[in-house]
CSV table of C-alpha atoms and ligand atoms in Angstrom, one decimal:
chain,number,residue,atom,x,y,z
B,1056,MET,CA,102.8,80.0,85.6
B,1057,LYS,CA,103.3,77.4,88.3
B,1058,TYR,CA,101.8,78.9,91.5
B,1059,SER,CA,99.4,81.8,92.1
B,1060,ARG,CA,98.5,83.6,95.3
B,1061,PRO,CA,95.5,82.1,97.4
B,1062,ARG,CA,92.0,83.4,96.7
B,1063,GLY,CA,91.2,86.6,98.4
B,1064,THR,CA,94.8,87.5,99.1
B,1065,GLN,CA,96.8,90.4,97.4
B,1066,ASP,CA,100.4,91.0,96.7
B,1067,ILE,CA,101.1,94.6,97.5
B,1068,LEU,CA,104.0,95.8,95.4
B,1069,PRO,CA,105.7,98.8,94.1
B,1070,PRO,CA,104.3,101.3,93.2
B,1071,ASP,CA,101.3,100.7,95.4
B,1072,ILE,CA,103.3,99.9,98.4
B,1073,HIS,CA,104.2,103.6,98.8
B,1074,VAL,CA,100.5,104.5,99.1
B,1075,TRP,CA,100.2,101.7,101.8
B,1076,ARG,CA,103.1,103.2,103.7
B,1077,TYR,CA,101.9,106.7,103.4
B,1078,VAL,CA,98.5,105.6,105.0
B,1079,GLU,CA,100.1,103.7,107.7
B,1080,GLY,CA,102.6,106.6,108.4
B,1081,VAL,CA,99.5,109.1,108.6
B,1082,PHE,CA,97.9,106.8,111.2
B,1083,ASP,CA,101.1,106.2,113.1
B,1084,ALA,CA,101.5,110.2,113.5
B,1085,THR,CA,97.9,110.7,114.4
B,1086,PHE,CA,98.2,108.0,117.2
B,1087,GLU,CA,101.2,109.4,118.5
B,1088,ARG,CA,99.8,112.9,118.8
B,1089,TYR,CA,97.0,111.4,120.8
B,1090,GLY,CA,99.4,109.3,123.1
B,1091,TYR,CA,98.7,105.8,121.8
B,1092,GLU,CA,101.6,103.3,121.8
B,1093,PRO,CA,102.1,100.6,119.1
B,1094,VAL,CA,101.8,97.0,119.9
B,1095,ARG,CA,102.4,93.9,118.0
B,1096,THR,CA,101.0,90.5,118.9
B,1097,PRO,CA,101.2,87.2,117.1
B,1098,ILE,CA,99.2,86.7,113.9
B,1099,PHE,CA,98.0,83.3,115.5
B,1100,GLU,CA,96.4,82.6,118.8
B,1101,SER,CA,94.9,79.8,120.8
B,1102,THR,CA,91.5,79.3,119.1
B,1103,ASP,CA,89.8,80.0,122.7
B,1104,VAL,CA,91.1,83.5,122.3
B,1105,PHE,CA,88.3,84.2,119.9
B,1106,LEU,CA,85.7,81.7,120.6
B,1107,ARG,CA,83.6,83.4,123.4
B,1108,SER,CA,85.0,86.9,123.1
B,1109,VAL,CA,83.9,87.3,119.3
B,1110,GLY,CA,81.1,84.9,120.0
B,1111,GLU,CA,80.5,81.4,118.7
B,1112,ALA,CA,77.3,82.5,117.0
B,1113,THR,CA,78.8,85.3,115.0
B,1114,ASP,CA,79.6,84.6,111.3
B,1115,ILE,CA,83.4,85.4,112.2
B,1116,VAL,CA,83.7,82.5,114.6
B,1117,SER,CA,81.2,80.0,113.1
B,1118,LYS,CA,82.1,80.6,109.3
B,1119,GLU,CA,85.2,82.4,108.7
B,1120,MET,CA,88.0,81.5,111.0
B,1121,TYR,CA,91.2,79.9,109.7
B,1122,THR,CA,91.6,77.1,112.4
B,1123,PHE,CA,93.9,74.3,112.4
B,1124,ASN,CA,95.6,71.9,114.7
B,1125,ASP,CA,99.5,72.5,115.1
B,1126,ARG,CA,101.9,69.3,115.0
B,1127,GLY,CA,101.4,69.3,118.9
B,1128,GLY,CA,97.6,68.9,118.5
B,1129,ARG,CA,96.9,72.6,119.8
B,1130,SER,CA,93.9,74.4,118.0
B,1131,ILE,CA,95.3,77.6,116.5
B,1132,THR,CA,93.4,80.2,114.8
B,1133,LEU,CA,95.0,82.9,112.3
B,1134,ARG,CA,93.6,86.0,114.1
B,1135,PRO,CA,90.3,87.3,112.4
B,1136,GLU,CA,90.5,90.4,114.2
B,1137,ASN,CA,92.8,92.0,116.9
B,1138,THR,CA,90.8,93.3,119.9
B,1139,ALA,CA,90.7,90.0,121.6
B,1140,ALA,CA,94.4,89.3,120.8
B,1141,VAL,CA,95.4,92.6,122.4
B,1142,ILE,CA,93.2,91.9,125.5
B,1143,ARG,CA,95.0,88.6,126.0
B,1144,ALA,CA,98.3,90.4,125.6
B,1145,PHE,CA,97.3,93.1,128.1
B,1146,LEU,CA,96.4,90.4,130.8
B,1147,GLU,CA,98.9,88.1,130.0
B,1148,ASN,CA,101.9,90.8,130.4
B,1149,GLY,CA,100.1,92.2,133.6
B,1150,PHE,CA,99.3,95.6,132.2
B,1151,HIS,CA,95.9,95.2,134.3
B,1152,ARG,CA,98.2,95.5,137.5
B,1153,ARG,CA,99.6,99.0,136.5
B,1154,GLY,CA,96.1,100.6,136.7
B,1155,GLY,CA,95.2,103.7,134.8
B,1156,ILE,CA,94.3,104.0,131.1
B,1157,THR,CA,96.4,102.1,128.4
B,1158,ARG,CA,96.2,103.6,125.1
B,1159,TRP,CA,97.4,101.0,122.3
B,1160,CYS,CA,97.4,101.0,118.6
B,1161,TYR,CA,98.3,98.4,115.9
B,1162,THR,CA,98.6,97.6,112.3
B,1163,GLY,CA,98.6,94.0,110.7
B,1164,PRO,CA,97.2,91.4,108.7
B,1165,MET,CA,93.8,89.8,109.7
B,1166,PHE,CA,92.5,86.5,108.2
B,1167,ARG,CA,88.8,85.7,107.6
B,1168,TYR,CA,87.5,82.8,105.2
B,1169,ASP,CA,84.9,85.0,103.5
B,1170,ARG,CA,83.5,85.2,100.0
B,1171,PRO,CA,86.2,87.4,98.2
B,1172,GLN,CA,84.8,90.4,96.3
B,1173,ALA,CA,85.5,94.2,96.2
B,1174,GLY,CA,86.6,95.3,99.5
B,1175,ARG,CA,86.5,91.9,101.1
B,1176,TYR,CA,89.5,89.7,101.3
B,1177,ARG,CA,90.7,86.5,103.1
B,1178,GLN,CA,93.8,88.2,104.1
B,1179,PHE,CA,93.2,92.0,104.9
B,1180,HIS,CA,94.9,94.5,107.0
B,1181,GLN,CA,93.7,96.6,109.8
B,1182,VAL,CA,94.7,99.5,111.8
B,1183,GLY,CA,93.3,100.0,115.1
B,1184,SER,CA,93.4,101.1,118.8
B,1185,GLU,CA,92.2,100.2,122.2
B,1186,VAL,CA,91.9,102.3,125.2
B,1187,ILE,CA,91.6,100.0,128.1
B,1188,GLY,CA,90.8,100.9,131.7
B,1189,SER,CA,88.1,103.5,131.7
B,1190,LEU,CA,84.3,103.9,131.6
B,1191,SER,CA,84.3,107.5,130.6
B,1192,PRO,CA,82.3,108.2,127.4
B,1193,LEU,CA,85.1,110.9,126.7
B,1194,LEU,CA,87.0,107.7,125.5
B,1195,ASP,CA,84.4,106.7,123.2
B,1196,VAL,CA,84.6,110.2,121.7
B,1197,GLU,CA,88.3,110.2,121.7
B,1198,THR,CA,88.1,106.9,119.7
B,1199,ILE,CA,85.8,108.2,117.1
B,1200,ASP,CA,88.0,111.4,116.8
B,1201,VAL,CA,91.4,109.7,116.5
B,1202,VAL,CA,90.2,107.6,113.5
B,1203,THR,CA,88.3,110.3,112.0
B,1204,THR,CA,91.3,112.9,112.3
B,1205,ALA,CA,93.6,110.3,110.6
B,1206,LEU,CA,91.1,109.9,107.8
B,1207,GLU,CA,90.7,113.5,107.5
B,1208,ALA,CA,94.5,114.1,107.2
B,1209,LEU,CA,94.4,111.4,104.3
B,1210,GLY,CA,92.1,113.8,102.6
B,1211,PHE,CA,88.7,112.3,103.4
B,1212,THR,CA,85.8,114.7,103.7
B,1213,ASP,CA,82.7,113.0,102.9
B,1214,LEU,CA,82.6,110.6,105.7
B,1215,VAL,CA,79.5,109.3,107.7
B,1216,VAL,CA,79.7,108.2,111.3
B,1217,LYS,CA,76.8,105.9,112.1
B,1218,LEU,CA,76.5,105.6,115.9
B,1219,ASN,CA,74.3,103.3,118.3
B,1220,SER,CA,74.5,102.0,121.9
B,1221,VAL,CA,74.0,98.2,122.3
B,1222,GLY,CA,73.6,98.7,126.3
B,1223,CYS,CA,75.1,96.6,128.9
B,1224,ALA,CA,74.6,92.9,129.9
B,1225,GLU,CA,71.7,94.0,132.2
B,1226,CYS,CA,69.7,96.0,129.5
B,1227,ARG,CA,70.7,93.2,127.1
B,1228,LYS,CA,68.8,90.5,129.2
B,1229,SER,CA,65.3,92.2,129.0
B,1230,TYR,CA,65.8,93.4,125.3
B,1231,THR,CA,66.8,89.7,124.3
B,1232,ASP,CA,63.5,88.4,125.7
B,1233,ILE,CA,61.5,91.3,123.9
B,1234,LEU,CA,63.3,90.5,120.6
B,1235,ARG,CA,63.0,86.7,120.9
B,1236,SER,CA,59.1,87.1,121.0
B,1237,ALA,CA,59.3,89.6,118.2
B,1238,LEU,CA,61.3,87.1,116.2
B,1239,ALA,CA,58.8,84.2,117.0
B,1240,LYS,CA,56.1,86.2,115.4
B,1241,LEU,CA,58.1,86.7,112.1
B,1242,GLN,CA,59.7,83.4,112.1
B,1243,ASP,CA,58.2,82.3,108.8
B,1244,ARG,CA,60.0,85.2,107.2
B,1245,LEU,CA,63.7,84.6,108.6
B,1246,CYS,CA,66.3,82.7,106.5
B,1247,GLU,CA,67.5,79.4,107.6
B,1248,ASP,CA,70.7,81.1,109.3
B,1249,CYS,CA,68.3,83.4,111.2
B,1250,ASP,CA,66.1,80.8,112.4
B,1251,GLU,CA,69.4,79.5,114.3
B,1252,ARG,CA,70.4,82.9,115.3
B,1253,ALA,CA,67.0,83.6,116.8
B,1254,LEU,CA,67.6,80.4,119.2
B,1255,LYS,CA,71.2,80.9,119.8
B,1256,ASN,CA,72.0,84.5,119.9
B,1257,PRO,CA,69.0,86.7,118.8
B,1258,MET,CA,70.9,90.0,118.4
B,1259,ARG,CA,73.0,88.5,115.5
B,1260,VAL,CA,69.9,88.6,113.3
B,1261,PHE,CA,70.8,92.1,112.8
B,1262,ASP,CA,74.1,90.9,111.0
B,1263,CYS,CA,71.8,89.2,108.3
B,1264,LYS,CA,72.0,90.7,104.7
B,1265,ARG,CA,69.2,88.6,103.8
B,1266,CYS,CA,66.7,89.6,106.2
B,1267,GLU,CA,66.6,93.3,105.9
B,1268,ASP,CA,62.7,93.6,105.8
B,1269,VAL,CA,62.3,91.6,108.8
B,1270,LYS,CA,65.2,93.6,110.5
B,1271,ALA,CA,63.3,96.8,109.9
B,1272,GLU,CA,60.3,95.5,112.0
B,1273,LEU,CA,62.3,94.4,115.1
B,1274,PRO,CA,62.5,96.3,118.3
B,1275,SER,CA,65.7,98.2,118.5
B,1276,ILE,CA,68.2,98.0,121.7
B,1277,SER,CA,68.5,101.6,122.0
B,1278,ASP,CA,64.9,102.0,122.8
B,1279,HIS,CA,65.6,99.6,125.8
B,1280,LEU,CA,68.6,100.9,127.4
B,1281,CYS,CA,69.0,101.0,131.2
B,1282,GLN,CA,69.5,104.3,132.9
B,1283,GLY,CA,73.3,104.1,133.1
B,1284,CYS,CA,73.5,103.0,129.4
B,1285,ALA,CA,71.2,106.0,128.3
B,1286,ALA,CA,73.1,108.5,130.1
B,1287,HIS,CA,76.5,107.3,128.6
B,1288,PHE,CA,75.0,107.3,125.3
B,1289,ASP,CA,73.8,111.1,126.0
B,1290,GLN,CA,77.4,112.0,127.0
B,1291,VAL,CA,78.8,110.5,124.1
B,1292,LYS,CA,76.6,112.3,121.7
B,1293,SER,CA,76.7,115.6,123.4
B,1294,ASN,CA,80.7,115.4,123.6
B,1295,LEU,CA,80.9,114.5,120.1
B,1296,ASP,CA,78.7,117.7,119.4
B,1297,ALA,CA,81.0,119.6,121.3
B,1298,ILE,CA,84.1,119.0,119.3
B,1299,GLY,CA,82.1,119.4,116.2
B,1300,ARG,CA,82.0,115.9,115.1
B,1301,THR,CA,78.8,114.8,113.2
B,1302,TYR,CA,77.1,111.5,113.4
B,1303,GLU,CA,73.9,109.7,112.6
B,1304,ILE,CA,72.2,107.5,114.7
B,1305,ASP,CA,71.5,104.1,113.5
B,1306,ALA,CA,69.4,102.2,115.9
B,1307,ARG,CA,70.1,98.8,114.2
B,1308,LEU,CA,73.9,99.1,114.3
B,1309,VAL,CA,74.8,96.1,116.6
B,1310,ARG,CA,78.2,95.2,114.9
B,1311,GLY,CA,78.9,91.4,114.0
B,1312,LEU,CA,80.9,90.5,117.2
B,1313,ASP,CA,79.5,89.7,120.5
B,1314,TYR,CA,81.7,91.5,122.8
B,1315,TYR,CA,80.4,95.0,122.5
B,1316,THR,CA,78.6,97.0,125.2
B,1317,ARG,CA,77.1,100.5,125.0
B,1318,THR,CA,78.7,102.7,122.3
B,1319,THR,CA,79.0,100.9,118.8
B,1320,PHE,CA,80.0,102.9,115.6
B,1321,GLU,CA,81.1,102.7,112.0
B,1322,ILE,CA,82.5,105.0,109.5
B,1323,LEU,CA,80.9,104.7,106.1
B,1324,HIS,CA,82.2,105.9,102.7
B,1325,GLY,CA,79.6,106.3,99.9
B,1326,GLU,CA,81.9,105.0,97.1
B,1327,LEU,CA,82.6,101.5,98.7
B,1328,GLY,CA,79.4,100.0,97.5
B,1329,ALA,CA,78.2,96.9,99.5
B,1330,GLN,CA,81.3,96.9,101.7
B,1331,ASN,CA,81.1,100.3,102.7
B,1332,ALA,CA,82.4,100.4,106.3
B,1333,LEU,CA,86.0,101.9,106.4
B,1334,CYS,CA,86.1,101.4,110.2
B,1335,GLY,CA,84.1,99.8,112.9
B,1336,GLY,CA,84.5,100.0,116.6
B,1337,GLY,CA,82.9,100.3,120.1
B,1338,ARG,CA,82.9,99.8,123.7
B,1339,TYR,CA,83.5,96.3,125.2
B,1340,ASP,CA,83.3,96.7,129.2
B,1341,ASP,CA,83.0,93.0,129.8
B,1342,LEU,CA,85.8,91.3,127.6
B,1343,VAL,CA,88.8,91.8,130.0
B,1344,GLU,CA,86.8,90.0,132.8
B,1345,GLN,CA,85.5,87.4,130.3
B,1346,CYS,CA,89.3,86.7,129.3
B,1347,GLY,CA,90.0,86.0,133.0
B,1348,GLY,CA,91.1,89.5,134.2
B,1349,PRO,CA,89.7,91.9,136.6
B,1350,SER,CA,86.6,94.0,135.6
B,1351,THR,CA,88.0,96.5,133.1
B,1352,PRO,CA,86.1,98.6,130.5
B,1353,ALA,CA,87.6,99.4,127.2
B,1354,VAL,CA,86.8,100.7,123.7
B,1355,GLY,CA,88.6,100.8,120.4
B,1356,PHE,CA,88.3,100.6,116.7
B,1357,SER,CA,89.7,99.0,113.6
B,1358,ALA,CA,89.8,100.3,110.0
B,1359,GLY,CA,90.4,98.5,106.9
B,1360,LEU,CA,93.5,99.5,105.0
B,1361,GLU,CA,92.4,97.8,101.8
B,1362,ARG,CA,89.0,99.8,101.8
B,1363,ILE,CA,90.8,103.1,102.8
B,1364,ILE,CA,93.3,102.9,100.0
B,1365,SER,CA,90.7,101.8,97.4
B,1366,VAL,CA,88.8,105.1,97.9
B,1367,LEU,CA,91.8,107.4,99.0
B,1368,PRO,CA,91.4,110.8,97.7
B,1369,ASP,CA,93.8,112.3,94.9
B,1370,GLN,CA,97.2,112.5,96.8
B,1371,GLY,CA,97.1,108.7,97.1
B,1372,SER,CA,97.9,107.9,93.3
B,1373,SER,CA,100.3,110.7,92.9
B,1374,LEU,CA,102.3,109.4,95.7
B,1375,ALA,CA,102.2,105.8,94.2
B,1376,SER,CA,104.2,107.0,91.2
B,1377,ARG,CA,106.4,109.4,93.0
B,1378,GLY,CA,107.2,106.9,95.9
B,1379,SER,CA,109.6,104.8,93.8
B,1380,ASP,CA,111.3,107.8,92.0
B,1381,VAL,CA,115.3,108.0,92.6
B,1382,ASP,CA,117.1,111.1,93.1
B,1383,PHE,CA,120.5,110.0,91.8
B,1384,TYR,CA,121.0,107.3,89.0
B,1385,VAL,CA,124.4,106.2,89.0
B,1386,ILE,CA,125.6,105.0,85.3
B,1387,CYS,CA,128.8,103.0,85.0
B,1388,LEU,CA,130.1,102.8,81.6
B,1389,ASP,CA,132.7,100.1,81.8
B,1390,ASP,CA,133.9,97.3,84.1
B,1391,ALA,CA,136.9,99.0,85.3
B,1392,SER,CA,135.0,101.9,86.7
B,1393,ALA,CA,132.7,99.6,88.7
B,1394,PRO,CA,134.5,100.4,92.1
B,1395,ARG,CA,134.4,104.3,91.4
B,1396,ALA,CA,130.5,103.7,90.5
B,1397,LEU,CA,130.0,101.9,93.7
B,1398,ARG,CA,131.7,104.6,95.8
B,1399,ALA,CA,129.9,107.6,94.2
B,1400,ALA,CA,126.5,105.8,94.8
B,1401,ARG,CA,127.6,105.4,98.5
B,1402,VAL,CA,128.6,109.2,98.6
B,1403,LEU,CA,125.2,110.3,97.1
B,1404,ARG,CA,123.0,108.1,99.4
B,1405,ALA,CA,123.8,110.8,102.2
B,1406,PHE,CA,121.8,113.2,100.1
B,1407,GLY,CA,118.9,111.1,98.8
B,1408,ARG,CA,118.0,107.8,97.0
B,1409,ALA,CA,120.8,106.7,94.7
B,1410,GLU,CA,120.4,103.7,92.3
B,1411,LEU,CA,123.4,102.1,90.5
B,1412,ASP,CA,122.9,100.9,87.1
B,1413,ALA,CA,125.0,97.7,86.9
B,1414,SER,CA,124.0,96.4,83.5
B,1415,MET,CA,127.1,98.0,81.7
B,1416,ARG,CA,124.9,98.7,78.8
B,1417,ALA,CA,125.3,101.6,76.2
B,1418,LEU,CA,125.1,105.1,77.9
B,1419,LYS,CA,121.7,105.8,75.8
B,1420,LYS,CA,120.0,102.8,77.3
B,1421,GLN,CA,121.2,103.6,80.9
B,1422,LEU,CA,119.9,107.2,80.4
B,1423,ARG,CA,116.6,106.0,79.3
B,1424,ASN,CA,116.4,103.8,82.7
B,1425,ALA,CA,117.2,107.1,84.4
B,1426,GLU,CA,114.4,108.8,83.0
B,1427,ARG,CA,112.1,105.9,83.4
B,1428,ARG,CA,113.2,105.8,87.2
B,1429,GLY,CA,112.4,109.6,87.4
B,1430,ALA,CA,116.2,110.4,88.4
B,1431,ARG,CA,116.8,114.2,88.9
B,1432,VAL,CA,120.4,113.6,88.5
B,1433,SER,CA,122.4,111.1,86.5
B,1434,LEU,CA,125.7,110.4,87.2
B,1435,LEU,CA,128.2,109.1,84.4
B,1436,VAL,CA,131.1,107.3,85.8
B,1437,GLY,CA,133.8,105.8,83.3
B,1438,GLY,CA,134.8,106.3,79.7
B,1439,ASP,CA,137.9,108.6,79.2
B,1440,ASP,CA,138.4,110.1,82.3
B,1441,PRO,CA,139.6,108.0,85.2
B,1442,ASP,CA,139.2,110.8,87.8
B,1443,ARG,CA,136.1,112.8,86.8
B,1444,VAL,CA,132.5,112.0,86.7
B,1445,ILE,CA,129.7,113.8,84.6
B,1446,TRP,CA,126.7,115.1,86.7
B,1447,LYS,CA,123.7,115.5,84.5
B,1448,ASP,CA,120.9,117.3,85.7
B,1449,MET,CA,118.0,115.6,84.2
B,1450,GLU,CA,115.4,118.3,84.6
B,1451,LYS,CA,117.4,121.3,83.4
B,1452,ARG,CA,119.2,119.2,80.8
B,1453,GLU,CA,122.7,120.4,81.8
B,1454,GLN,CA,125.8,118.6,82.5
B,1455,ILE,CA,129.1,119.4,84.3
B,1456,GLU,CA,132.1,117.5,84.9
B,1457,ILE,CA,133.4,117.2,88.4
B,1458,GLU,CA,136.3,115.5,90.2
B,1459,ASP,CA,135.5,112.2,92.0
B,1460,ASP,CA,136.9,113.9,95.1
B,1461,GLY,CA,134.6,116.9,94.8
B,1462,LEU,CA,131.4,114.7,94.5
B,1463,LEU,CA,130.3,115.2,98.3
B,1464,ALA,CA,130.6,118.9,98.1
B,1465,PHE,CA,129.0,119.4,94.9
B,1466,ALA,CA,125.9,117.2,96.0
B,1467,GLU,CA,125.8,119.1,99.2
B,1468,ARG,CA,125.8,122.5,97.4
B,1469,PHE,CA,123.1,121.1,94.8
B,1470,CYS,CA,120.8,120.0,97.6
B,1471,GLU,CA,121.4,123.1,99.7
B,1472,GLY,CA,120.1,125.0,96.4
B,1473,ASP,CA,117.2,122.7,96.6
B,1474,ASN,CA,116.3,123.8,100.1
B,1475,GLY,CA,116.5,127.4,99.2
D,2428,HAM,P1,85.1,94.6,112.1
D,2428,HAM,O1,84.0,95.5,111.7
D,2428,HAM,O2,85.0,93.2,111.9
D,2428,HAM,O3,85.7,95.1,113.4
D,2428,HAM,O4,86.3,95.2,111.1
D,2428,HAM,C1,86.8,96.5,111.1
D,2428,HAM,C2,87.1,96.8,109.6
D,2428,HAM,O5,88.1,95.8,109.0
D,2428,HAM,C3,85.9,96.9,108.8
D,2428,HAM,O6,84.9,98.1,108.8
D,2428,HAM,C4,86.5,96.8,107.6
D,2428,HAM,O7,87.2,98.1,107.1
D,2428,HAM,C5,87.7,95.9,107.6
D,2428,HAM,N1,87.4,94.5,107.3
D,2428,HAM,C6,86.9,93.6,107.9
D,2428,HAM,N2,86.7,92.5,107.1
D,2428,HAM,C7,87.3,92.7,106.1
D,2428,HAM,C8,87.5,91.8,104.9
D,2428,HAM,N3,86.9,90.6,104.8
D,2428,HAM,N4,88.3,92.3,104.0
D,2428,HAM,C9,88.7,93.7,103.9
D,2428,HAM,N5,88.3,94.5,105.0
D,2428,HAM,C10,87.6,94.1,106.1
D,2428,HAM,C11,86.7,94.6,114.1
D,2428,HAM,O8,87.4,93.8,113.6
D,2428,HAM,C12,86.7,94.9,115.5
D,2428,HAM,N6,88.2,94.3,116.2
D,2428,HAM,C13,86.9,96.4,115.9
D,2428,HAM,C14,87.2,96.9,117.2
D,2428,HAM,C15,88.4,97.2,117.8
D,2428,HAM,N7,86.3,97.0,118.2
D,2428,HAM,C16,86.7,97.5,119.3
D,2428,HAM,N8,88.2,97.5,118.9
């Protein structure tokens, strides 16, 4: 083999691709019912889009971005996440002038130069939503509800929603001072990275996997919320209660991106091990303004498709094997009959998936292929009769001869029988 795929990337091929399309379809259908409209933005952006929004002291920006200069000397970054890019698109296309609430959703690849391991890739895929234009806690609740509803439709039952509030810029100011002095007392126990975090952006210490003990001793932001943020958090909790969505408060859930204000949440799945978050999200009321727009609050989530698919309940794998099955397998027995076989396959495609075997191999071999492809019907074209084909029901092991001209009507009756 001359080439291999880059480390941390995956080829998504049949039959697995059918599971991917199924999962994406369930999210699409759920978003549609909640009134979200899909958007597609470029997979690369000017590096600036991510620098301040995600935050220069975050791992994503400081260690994980795929950044390069293009041939015109512009700094370009493969998107490590989509929220900042979606807000860029929202502003650039003038949606902020329309007023009201904008509900957008998306699916696509993201790129982070991280150490590849189970559930962690360098190219991975997110599905997500962003609701832009309202401060209402009902939309934090809706965001948690829309992703949980989609995950439930995929068969998940044992999900844990972790919930916290990281307050607003105001409460964060006084909290950061308190945190700084707590960190100063624990300095000799901090790892090298956290030494720097403590100086630059102390809340990022909570992202550290090496300083778990220290983190447990630090004051949590949710104990230092201003009145407005505390009231917002109460409303989120009581409205989640009102729709029967359960959650666990995790006072240390600050999330690894700088733009969050107030609500933060993650949805965890027990079987995922170290990378156990299926989804993460929260409110980011200052980002639109930071990106040069008018003050516009927003809230959203993104879920990792690789992780969802790796722990997808039952139906996933059965779909994977069914997804590539064909309904009709058209077997051509000799070169002279090729035009008839081509025509027959086109007729059958009105009723389902029809695949033409163009190998001209012996009947037995082609029939074996039909079975391998899960065909319900094999259609034998050629041989002795120039006007008739053989319709072979692979399940019932019955066969019948039909006129070429009668194929359409026969297939129609066959499929009607199917639908009862
Ligand atoms: P995030 O927590 O960085 O948030 O990523 C969201 C989800 O993407 C994670 O929970 C995980 O399932 C998946 N994910 C992240 N990194 C990787 C990776 N290297 N390999 C595989 N899966 C991964 C965000 O990206 C925010 N934009 C979420 C958001 C939207 N907040 C507001 N709106």
